[in-house]
Short mmCIF file of C-alpha atoms and ligand atoms in Angstrom, two decimals:
data_model
loop_
_atom_site.label_atom_id
_atom_site.label_comp_id
_atom_site.label_asym_id
_atom_site.label_seq_id
_atom_site.Cartn_x
_atom_site.Cartn_y
_atom_site.Cartn_z
CA MET A 29 204.12 -3.54 180.10
CA ALA A 30 204.24 0.28 179.42
CA LYS A 31 201.26 2.12 179.69
CA ARG A 32 199.36 2.30 176.33
CA ILE A 33 198.96 5.61 174.81
CA ASP A 34 195.75 7.30 173.73
CA ILE A 35 196.25 7.49 170.21
CA LYS A 36 193.09 9.68 169.25
CA SER A 37 194.83 12.64 171.75
CA LEU A 38 197.90 12.81 169.52
CA SER A 39 198.37 15.57 167.32
CA LEU A 40 199.30 14.70 163.62
CA GLN A 41 202.98 15.82 164.59
CA GLU A 42 202.99 13.42 167.51
CA LEU A 43 201.70 10.67 165.30
CA TYR A 44 204.60 10.87 162.89
CA GLY A 45 206.95 10.67 165.98
CA GLU A 46 205.24 7.62 167.22
CA MET A 47 205.58 5.76 163.90
CA GLU A 48 209.10 6.74 163.30
CA GLU A 49 210.05 5.17 166.78
CA ARG A 50 208.50 2.29 166.02
CA GLY A 51 209.82 1.84 162.73
CA GLU A 52 207.01 2.34 160.80
CA LYS A 53 206.69 4.48 157.09
CA SER A 54 205.76 7.96 158.12
CA PHE A 55 202.99 8.15 155.50
CA ARG A 56 201.11 5.80 158.50
CA ALA A 57 200.70 8.32 160.55
CA LYS A 58 198.99 10.51 158.01
CA GLN A 59 196.69 7.41 157.08
CA MET A 60 195.86 6.75 160.66
CA TYR A 61 195.16 10.64 161.56
CA GLU A 62 192.46 10.44 158.54
CA TRP A 63 191.14 7.56 159.74
CA MET A 64 190.52 8.85 163.27
CA HIS A 65 189.90 12.38 162.60
CA VAL A 66 187.82 12.72 159.34
CA LYS A 67 186.58 9.25 158.39
CA LEU A 68 185.58 8.74 162.31
CA ALA A 69 186.72 5.07 162.52
CA ARG A 70 185.43 3.35 165.63
CA SER A 71 188.71 1.10 165.66
CA PHE A 72 191.55 -0.08 164.41
CA ASP A 73 190.01 -3.05 162.45
CA GLU A 74 187.97 -0.22 160.03
CA MET A 75 191.79 0.95 158.85
CA THR A 76 191.57 -1.28 155.96
CA ASN A 77 194.76 0.45 154.07
CA LEU A 78 197.02 -0.58 156.84
CA SER A 79 198.22 -4.17 156.98
CA LYS A 80 196.51 -6.69 159.17
CA ALA A 81 199.75 -7.00 161.11
CA LEU A 82 200.03 -3.24 161.93
CA ARG A 83 196.36 -3.01 163.05
CA GLU A 84 197.52 -5.62 165.30
CA SER A 85 200.25 -4.05 166.88
CA CYS A 86 198.34 -0.82 166.98
CA LYS A 87 195.90 -2.64 169.46
CA GLU A 88 198.92 -3.26 171.75
CA TRP A 89 200.36 -0.15 171.41
CA TYR A 90 197.58 2.14 172.06
CA THR A 91 194.30 2.61 173.46
CA TYR A 92 191.42 3.69 171.24
CA THR A 93 188.71 5.77 172.27
CA SER A 94 185.41 4.96 171.06
CA LEU A 95 182.44 6.06 173.32
CA ARG A 96 179.27 3.90 173.19
CA ALA A 97 175.92 5.52 173.26
CA VAL A 98 173.89 3.85 175.93
CA GLU A 99 170.92 6.30 175.91
CA VAL A 100 169.68 8.60 173.33
CA LEU A 101 166.42 10.75 174.19
CA GLU A 102 164.99 12.75 171.03
CA SER A 103 162.81 15.89 171.56
CA GLU A 104 159.33 15.78 170.07
CA THR A 105 159.15 19.60 169.88
CA ASP A 106 162.52 20.46 168.14
CA GLY A 107 164.75 17.44 167.47
CA THR A 108 167.31 18.08 170.07
CA LYS A 109 168.75 15.11 170.90
CA LYS A 110 170.41 13.82 174.14
CA PHE A 111 173.19 11.27 174.45
CA LEU A 112 174.35 9.41 177.31
CA PHE A 113 177.78 8.21 176.59
CA GLU A 114 179.78 5.35 178.64
CA LEU A 115 183.66 5.66 178.72
CA SER A 116 185.94 2.77 178.55
CA ASP A 117 186.19 2.69 182.34
CA GLY A 118 182.40 2.66 182.76
CA ASN A 119 181.89 6.40 183.62
CA LEU A 120 179.02 8.16 182.05
CA VAL A 121 179.06 11.48 180.40
CA GLU A 122 176.56 13.49 178.49
CA SER A 123 176.30 15.44 175.27
CA VAL A 124 173.49 17.45 173.47
CA TRP A 125 172.74 18.10 169.72
CA MET A 126 171.09 20.85 168.67
CA LYS A 127 169.77 21.92 165.37
CA TYR A 128 169.76 25.44 164.47
CA LYS A 129 169.16 27.43 161.05
CA HIS A 130 172.82 28.14 160.71
CA GLY A 131 173.90 24.37 161.76
CA ASN A 132 174.34 21.67 164.10
CA SER A 133 175.62 22.66 167.65
CA VAL A 134 177.09 19.78 170.03
CA CYS A 135 177.26 20.58 173.56
CA ILE A 136 180.07 18.18 175.23
CA SER A 137 181.26 17.54 178.75
CA SER A 138 184.87 17.96 179.75
CA GLN A 139 184.84 16.16 183.15
CA VAL A 140 183.06 13.19 184.85
CA GLY A 141 181.13 15.21 187.33
CA CYS A 142 182.36 18.48 188.93
CA LYS A 143 184.17 19.64 191.69
CA MET A 144 182.83 23.40 191.28
CA GLY A 145 179.88 23.11 193.80
CA CYS A 146 177.71 25.52 191.90
CA GLY A 147 174.37 25.58 194.47
CA PHE A 148 171.72 25.44 191.27
CA CYS A 149 173.82 22.83 189.02
CA ALA A 150 172.86 19.15 188.87
CA SER A 151 176.42 18.38 187.66
CA THR A 152 177.92 18.88 190.75
CA LEU A 153 175.53 16.61 192.83
CA GLY A 154 177.34 13.36 192.84
CA GLY A 155 180.84 15.09 193.20
CA PHE A 156 183.95 14.71 190.78
CA GLU A 157 185.27 11.35 189.53
CA ARG A 158 187.86 12.48 186.83
CA ASN A 159 189.08 14.68 183.76
CA LEU A 160 188.03 13.74 180.45
CA ARG A 161 191.08 13.04 177.91
CA PRO A 162 191.36 14.95 174.74
CA SER A 163 190.01 12.16 172.74
CA GLU A 164 187.01 11.42 174.99
CA MET A 165 185.78 15.04 174.51
CA LEU A 166 186.47 14.95 170.89
CA ASP A 167 184.66 11.68 170.64
CA GLN A 168 181.62 12.96 171.86
CA VAL A 169 181.21 15.04 168.67
CA TYR A 170 182.47 12.17 166.24
CA ALA A 171 180.15 9.88 167.93
CA ILE A 172 177.37 12.36 167.65
CA THR A 173 178.21 13.14 163.72
CA LEU A 174 177.93 9.10 162.89
CA LEU A 175 174.76 8.51 164.92
CA THR A 176 172.96 11.45 163.45
CA GLY A 177 174.48 11.46 160.10
CA GLU A 178 174.94 15.20 160.02
CA ARG A 179 177.96 17.49 160.07
CA VAL A 180 178.62 19.56 163.21
CA SER A 181 179.44 22.83 162.72
CA ASN A 182 179.44 24.43 166.49
CA VAL A 183 180.83 22.92 169.48
CA VAL A 184 180.05 24.45 173.16
CA VAL A 185 181.92 22.98 176.12
CA MET A 186 178.87 23.66 178.47
CA GLY A 187 178.25 19.95 179.51
CA ILE A 188 179.30 18.23 182.65
CA GLY A 189 182.47 19.82 184.22
CA GLU A 190 184.30 22.87 184.42
CA PRO A 191 186.72 22.93 181.57
CA LEU A 192 189.14 25.47 182.67
CA ASP A 193 189.65 22.89 185.59
CA ASN A 194 191.05 20.35 182.69
CA TYR A 195 192.72 23.17 181.19
CA GLU A 196 195.70 21.23 179.20
CA ASN A 197 193.36 18.58 177.89
CA LEU A 198 190.82 21.14 176.80
CA LEU A 199 193.29 22.93 174.60
CA THR A 200 194.81 19.65 173.15
CA PHE A 201 191.01 19.13 172.35
CA ILE A 202 190.16 22.35 170.83
CA LYS A 203 193.61 22.03 168.83
CA LEU A 204 192.56 18.48 167.32
CA LEU A 205 188.88 19.66 166.90
CA THR A 206 189.87 22.85 164.71
CA ASP A 207 192.66 21.14 163.04
CA GLU A 208 192.69 21.44 159.44
CA ASN A 209 193.78 17.91 159.04
CA GLY A 210 190.67 16.83 160.89
CA LEU A 211 187.39 17.93 161.33
CA ASN A 212 188.28 21.57 160.69
CA ILE A 213 185.66 23.02 162.53
CA SER A 214 186.27 26.81 162.57
CA GLN A 215 187.75 28.36 166.10
CA ARG A 216 185.04 31.05 165.96
CA ASN A 217 182.41 28.09 166.25
CA VAL A 218 183.77 26.84 169.21
CA THR A 219 182.50 28.17 172.64
CA VAL A 220 184.27 27.31 176.24
CA SER A 221 182.15 28.26 179.28
CA THR A 222 183.36 28.77 182.81
CA CYS A 223 182.56 29.58 185.95
CA GLY A 224 185.37 31.71 186.29
CA ILE A 225 188.81 30.41 187.04
CA VAL A 226 190.62 33.83 186.35
CA PRO A 227 194.14 32.49 186.42
CA ASN A 228 193.33 30.23 183.68
CA ILE A 229 191.28 33.00 181.54
CA ILE A 230 194.20 34.58 181.75
CA LYS A 231 196.24 31.98 180.10
CA LEU A 232 193.60 31.19 177.59
CA ALA A 233 193.81 34.58 176.59
CA GLN A 234 197.41 34.31 175.42
CA GLU A 235 197.04 31.05 173.51
CA LYS A 236 196.23 33.03 170.38
CA LEU A 237 192.85 31.10 170.01
CA GLN A 238 189.84 32.56 168.41
CA ILE A 239 187.29 30.68 170.34
CA THR A 240 184.40 32.35 172.22
CA LEU A 241 184.55 32.60 175.83
CA ALA A 242 181.43 32.23 178.10
CA ILE A 243 181.66 33.49 181.62
CA SER A 244 178.76 31.78 183.86
CA LEU A 245 178.19 35.28 185.90
CA HIS A 246 174.81 34.62 187.45
CA ALA A 247 175.11 37.34 190.09
CA THR A 248 176.06 41.19 190.10
CA THR A 249 177.34 41.32 193.63
CA ASP A 250 179.93 39.33 195.15
CA THR A 251 177.84 38.51 198.13
CA LEU A 252 175.11 36.64 196.21
CA ARG A 253 177.70 35.11 193.70
CA GLN A 254 179.59 33.65 196.85
CA SER A 255 176.30 32.14 197.87
CA LEU A 256 175.47 30.68 194.51
CA MET A 257 179.01 29.67 193.41
CA PRO A 258 181.83 28.61 195.82
CA ILE A 259 184.66 29.84 192.96
CA ALA A 260 183.37 33.25 193.88
CA LYS A 261 185.01 33.01 197.04
CA ARG A 262 188.28 32.76 195.44
CA TYR A 263 187.99 35.78 192.62
CA SER A 264 185.60 38.77 192.90
CA ILE A 265 183.42 40.05 190.19
CA GLU A 266 185.78 42.74 189.68
CA GLU A 267 188.74 40.32 189.23
CA LEU A 268 186.87 38.19 186.90
CA LEU A 269 185.81 41.20 184.79
CA GLU A 270 189.36 42.45 184.52
CA ALA A 271 190.26 38.91 183.06
CA CYS A 272 187.52 39.05 180.57
CA GLN A 273 188.49 42.61 179.55
CA PHE A 274 192.09 41.32 179.23
CA TYR A 275 190.86 38.28 177.13
CA PHE A 276 188.98 40.49 174.78
CA ASP A 277 191.98 42.88 174.25
CA LYS A 278 194.39 39.71 173.58
CA THR A 279 191.80 37.85 171.27
CA GLY A 280 189.53 40.43 169.79
CA ARG A 281 186.90 38.09 170.72
CA ARG A 282 183.77 39.41 172.52
CA ILE A 283 182.80 37.76 175.91
CA THR A 284 179.44 36.21 176.33
CA LEU A 285 178.20 36.67 179.92
CA GLU A 286 175.48 34.08 180.70
CA TYR A 287 173.03 35.12 183.63
CA GLY A 288 171.04 32.37 184.81
CA MET A 289 167.88 34.00 186.16
CA MET A 290 166.33 32.45 189.33
CA ASP A 291 162.87 33.47 190.56
CA GLY A 292 163.31 35.99 193.67
CA ILE A 293 167.12 35.57 193.82
CA ASN A 294 168.97 37.56 191.43
CA ASP A 295 166.23 38.97 189.31
CA SER A 296 165.23 42.18 191.02
CA ASP A 297 165.32 45.61 189.68
CA ARG A 298 168.62 46.45 191.58
CA ASP A 299 170.26 43.34 189.93
CA MET A 300 168.95 44.43 186.29
CA GLU A 301 170.50 47.76 187.02
CA ARG A 302 173.82 46.20 188.17
CA LEU A 303 173.96 43.74 185.10
CA VAL A 304 173.65 46.87 182.86
CA ARG A 305 176.49 48.70 184.68
CA ILE A 306 178.75 45.51 184.02
CA GLY A 307 177.11 45.11 180.31
CA ARG A 308 178.20 48.72 179.66
CA GLN A 309 181.83 48.37 180.99
CA LEU A 310 182.74 45.21 179.09
CA ASN A 311 182.50 44.57 175.13
CA CYS A 312 180.20 41.53 175.74
CA HIS A 313 177.23 39.50 174.87
CA VAL A 314 174.69 38.88 177.70
CA ASN A 315 172.61 35.72 177.48
CA LEU A 316 169.69 35.40 179.56
CA ILE A 317 169.23 31.79 180.86
CA PRO A 318 165.81 31.04 182.56
CA ILE A 319 167.52 28.54 185.14
CA ASN A 320 166.16 25.01 184.65
CA PRO A 321 164.52 23.65 187.95
CA VAL A 322 166.73 20.57 189.46
CA LYS A 323 165.15 17.97 191.39
CA GLU A 324 167.21 18.17 194.39
CA ARG A 325 167.63 22.04 194.50
CA GLU A 326 164.97 24.47 195.50
CA PHE A 327 165.72 27.16 192.62
CA ARG A 328 163.10 27.90 190.27
CA GLY A 329 163.61 29.97 186.65
CA SER A 330 162.79 33.37 186.92
CA LYS A 331 159.04 34.48 185.37
CA ALA A 332 159.01 35.47 181.76
CA ASP A 333 158.11 39.23 182.36
CA ARG A 334 161.15 39.54 184.47
CA VAL A 335 163.42 37.66 181.78
CA LYS A 336 161.74 40.22 179.27
CA ALA A 337 162.34 43.35 181.78
CA PHE A 338 165.95 42.54 181.84
CA LYS A 339 166.14 42.18 177.91
CA ASN A 340 164.11 45.36 177.40
CA LEU A 341 166.65 47.19 179.86
CA LEU A 342 169.97 45.64 178.53
CA GLU A 343 168.99 46.71 174.88
CA LYS A 344 167.96 49.99 175.95
CA ASN A 345 171.52 50.28 176.87
CA ARG A 346 172.78 49.19 173.55
CA ILE A 347 174.10 46.01 175.31
CA ASN A 348 173.96 43.00 173.03
CA VAL A 349 171.39 40.48 174.40
CA THR A 350 169.64 37.32 173.80
CA ILE A 351 167.25 34.96 175.77
CA ARG A 352 168.76 31.63 175.62
CA ARG A 353 165.88 29.54 173.50
CA GLU A 354 164.99 26.44 175.56
CA MET A 355 165.80 23.26 173.65
CA GLY A 356 164.55 20.06 174.26
CA ARG A 357 162.39 21.03 177.12
CA ASP A 358 160.52 17.84 177.32
CA ILE A 359 163.70 15.57 177.45
CA ASN A 360 165.84 18.07 179.51
CA GLY A 361 165.92 18.82 182.88
CA ALA A 362 169.16 20.63 183.65
CA CYS A 363 172.89 19.45 182.49
CA GLY A 364 173.74 16.51 184.52
CA GLN A 365 170.62 14.98 185.32
CA LEU A 366 170.49 12.55 182.47
CA ARG A 367 173.93 11.01 183.92
CA ARG A 368 172.55 11.29 187.21
CA GLY A 369 169.35 9.43 186.59
CA ALA A 370 171.24 6.68 185.05
CA GLU A 371 173.95 6.55 188.04
CA GLY A 372 170.92 6.53 190.04
CA ARG A 373 169.15 3.33 188.46
CA ARG A 374 172.80 1.38 188.44
N1 LIG B 11 181.51 24.65 184.56
C1 LIG B 11 181.12 25.52 183.10
C2 LIG B 11 180.46 24.70 182.20
C3 LIG B 11 179.43 24.06 182.39
S1 LIG B 11 177.61 24.68 182.96
C4 LIG B 11 180.59 26.72 183.82
O1 LIG B 11 179.97 26.88 185.05
O2 LIG B 11 179.89 27.55 182.67
C5 LIG B 11 177.10 25.17 181.50
C6 LIG B 11 176.16 26.40 182.06
O3 LIG B 11 175.04 25.93 182.39
C7 LIG B 11 176.65 27.38 182.64
O4 LIG B 11 176.47 28.51 182.31
C8 LIG B 11 175.99 26.78 184.13
O5 LIG B 11 175.91 27.92 185.18
C9 LIG B 11 174.75 26.60 183.57
N2 LIG B 11 173.86 25.79 184.53
C10 LIG B 11 173.76 24.97 185.55
N3 LIG B 11 173.01 24.70 186.12
C11 LIG B 11 171.95 25.14 185.55
C12 LIG B 11 170.45 25.13 185.58
N4 LIG B 11 170.25 24.35 186.45
N5 LIG B 11 169.61 25.62 184.70
C13 LIG B 11 170.25 26.52 183.72
N6 LIG B 11 171.44 26.37 183.33
C14 LIG B 11 172.32 25.81 184.42
#
């Protein structure tokens, strides 16, 4: 039997092609697309304006991605929810739902595990399993919309995995998520966070998208960055910043620099001055993140007064800066720890 096609990863155009090839009426494509991407149907059986016969055929032709929530944790302090989803092959990924004044934000995973090996991150501890398909990224947003009963306005790709290491699927996902025939989330409300895979930043800059690019910088010298993040051995900070400048020039979108603050590691006055220098050179927004402790690692977040000092100096230099508000502290632990805990119990 031919490999079944993952129908939720197809564009509307591709779906038209599919229906034509199968000898079905072309308006069926539009109907099915709407069931999947607007009404958020969980299976072909819900598509009640298709004939029973067509629904049965679809089950033979296609796979239908529907993630199953196996664990949901809700913060008692701010309503943040963490979801552990099971994929059709039994793999697990996690996603986070955050409620803000300006709307609801979902943080999704892009891979099962991660191969980037950053020293402070929990997602990388169990190694890399596989890439997520576009439908599996998309369905984290869809399943959460259904489970919370609230519209999602912002999506950040900052969960488990390195999105630019799953480039083609990421791109397809963004196009589906922001498609006017689907959920129609504004590209300006989509953020992709990367550890800094330079050639793919250059590529992404040329895709004519309006998404925000966030860079996990975390260090201001190559030596320190290399000791924290293996990817820094391949691309220097200078090359990374040049790629960021190129992204800004091409898209007009201001870059976000994420700076995870670790006690005694990257929070000295000299680090602070170097960060200011970088912030002045690039049109960017700096997000200071007191790092979350990870059980298996010895890093600790910087003290509040260090984070404040960084913020003050950046502001004094007219650099746009925010301190990442900690959401769902009580259910949190860092990214990847929910999945890790569940894998451990299995
Ligand atoms: N691979 C991508 C996206 C996933 S990580 C990237 O590197 O950007 C999302 C963000 O969480 C990154 O900025 C990452 O560096 C940060 N992060 C990882 N471990 C963390 C921890 N223990 N505490 C706080 N932030 C962490």
